mmCIF file of C-alpha atoms in Angstrom:
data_model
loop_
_atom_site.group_PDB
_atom_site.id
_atom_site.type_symbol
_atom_site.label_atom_id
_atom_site.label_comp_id
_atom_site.label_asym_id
_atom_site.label_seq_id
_atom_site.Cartn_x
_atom_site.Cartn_y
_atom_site.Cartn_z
ATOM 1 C CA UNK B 1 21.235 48.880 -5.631
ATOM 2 C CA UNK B 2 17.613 49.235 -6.529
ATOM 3 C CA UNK B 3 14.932 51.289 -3.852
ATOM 4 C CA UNK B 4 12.685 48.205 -4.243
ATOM 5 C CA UNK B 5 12.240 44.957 -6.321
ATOM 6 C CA UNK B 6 8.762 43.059 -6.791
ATOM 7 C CA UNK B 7 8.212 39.385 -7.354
ATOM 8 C CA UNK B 8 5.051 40.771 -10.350
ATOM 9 C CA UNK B 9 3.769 37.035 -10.475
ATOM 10 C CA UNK B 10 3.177 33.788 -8.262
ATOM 11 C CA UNK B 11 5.737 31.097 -10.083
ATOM 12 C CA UNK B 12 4.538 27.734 -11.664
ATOM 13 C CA UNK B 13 4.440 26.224 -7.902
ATOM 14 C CA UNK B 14 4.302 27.484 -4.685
ATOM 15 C CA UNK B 15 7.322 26.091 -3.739
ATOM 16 C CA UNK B 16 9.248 27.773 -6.636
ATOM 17 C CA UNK B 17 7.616 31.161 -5.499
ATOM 18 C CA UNK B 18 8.595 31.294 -1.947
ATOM 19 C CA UNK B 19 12.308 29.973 -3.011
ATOM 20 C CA UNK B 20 11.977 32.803 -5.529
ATOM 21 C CA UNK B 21 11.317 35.187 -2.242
ATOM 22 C CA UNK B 22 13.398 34.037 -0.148
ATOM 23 C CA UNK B 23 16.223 34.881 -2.553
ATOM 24 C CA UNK B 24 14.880 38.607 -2.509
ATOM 25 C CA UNK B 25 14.915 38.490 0.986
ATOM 26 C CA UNK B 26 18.971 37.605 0.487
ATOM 27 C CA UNK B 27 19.331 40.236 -1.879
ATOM 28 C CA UNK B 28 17.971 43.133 0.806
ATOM 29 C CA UNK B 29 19.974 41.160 3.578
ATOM 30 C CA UNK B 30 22.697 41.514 1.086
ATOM 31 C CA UNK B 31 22.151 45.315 0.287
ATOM 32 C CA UNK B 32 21.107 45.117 -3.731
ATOM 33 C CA UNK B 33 17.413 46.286 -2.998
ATOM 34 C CA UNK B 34 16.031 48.209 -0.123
ATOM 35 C CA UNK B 35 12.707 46.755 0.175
ATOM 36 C CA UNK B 36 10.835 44.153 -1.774
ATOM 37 C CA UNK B 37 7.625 42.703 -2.139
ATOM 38 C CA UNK B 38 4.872 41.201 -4.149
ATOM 39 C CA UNK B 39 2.077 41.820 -6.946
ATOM 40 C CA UNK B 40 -0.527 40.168 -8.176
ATOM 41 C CA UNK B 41 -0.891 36.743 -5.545
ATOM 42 C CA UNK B 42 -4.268 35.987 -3.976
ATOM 43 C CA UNK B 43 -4.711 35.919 -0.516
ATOM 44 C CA UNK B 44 -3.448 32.382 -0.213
ATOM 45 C CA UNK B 45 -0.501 33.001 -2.398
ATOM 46 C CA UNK B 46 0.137 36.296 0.050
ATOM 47 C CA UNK B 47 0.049 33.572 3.213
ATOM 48 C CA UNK B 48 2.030 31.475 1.560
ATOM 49 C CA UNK B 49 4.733 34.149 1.152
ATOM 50 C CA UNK B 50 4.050 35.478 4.432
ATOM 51 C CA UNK B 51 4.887 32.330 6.084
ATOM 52 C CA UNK B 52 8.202 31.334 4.256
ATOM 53 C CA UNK B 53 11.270 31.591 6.071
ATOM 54 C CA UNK B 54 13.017 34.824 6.319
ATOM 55 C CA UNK B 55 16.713 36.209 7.331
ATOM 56 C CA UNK B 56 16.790 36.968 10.767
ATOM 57 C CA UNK B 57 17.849 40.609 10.412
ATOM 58 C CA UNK B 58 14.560 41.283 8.086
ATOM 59 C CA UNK B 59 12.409 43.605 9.447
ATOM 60 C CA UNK B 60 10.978 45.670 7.084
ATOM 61 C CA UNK B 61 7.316 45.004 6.142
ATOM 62 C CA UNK B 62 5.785 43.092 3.030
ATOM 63 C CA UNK B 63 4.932 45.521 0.147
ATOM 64 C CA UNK B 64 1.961 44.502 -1.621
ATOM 65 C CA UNK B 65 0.198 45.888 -4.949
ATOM 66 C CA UNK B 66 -3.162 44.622 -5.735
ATOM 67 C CA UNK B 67 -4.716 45.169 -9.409
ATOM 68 C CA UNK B 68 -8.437 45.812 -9.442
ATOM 69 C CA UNK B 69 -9.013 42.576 -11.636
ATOM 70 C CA UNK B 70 -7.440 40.136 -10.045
ATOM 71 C CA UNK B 71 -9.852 38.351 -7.765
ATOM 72 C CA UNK B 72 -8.963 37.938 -4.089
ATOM 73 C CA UNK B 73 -10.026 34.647 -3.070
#
């Protein structure tokens, strides 16, 4: 298994980025990754990704990286 695996990129769509984490979330349900989490995504692309559906047995919190030159908003 891997300690933790990032989504580095919003997808084309939103839709196609949460489905993309939502299958991380099954993969650290599942035992391959111990934690996972996101980089680069505004703050609307984080509250998109905050707000998808998750496995009920997730708990552990939302890693997030943030780049200096990527703007926020």
């Amino acid at each position: 298994y891997t300690d933790l695996t990032l989504l580095h990129h919003p997808c084309d769509t939103p839709a196609h980025t949460i489905e993309r984490y939502v299958e991380l979330q099954a993969a650290m349900e599942a035992g391959h990754t111990k934690a996972i989490g996101v980089s680069n995504f505004t703050v609307e692309q984080l509250e998109q990704v905050r707000d998808a559906p998750s496995p009920p047995a997730t708990t552990d919190p939302l890693i997030i990286i943030l780049h200096g030159h990527l703007p926020l908003a």
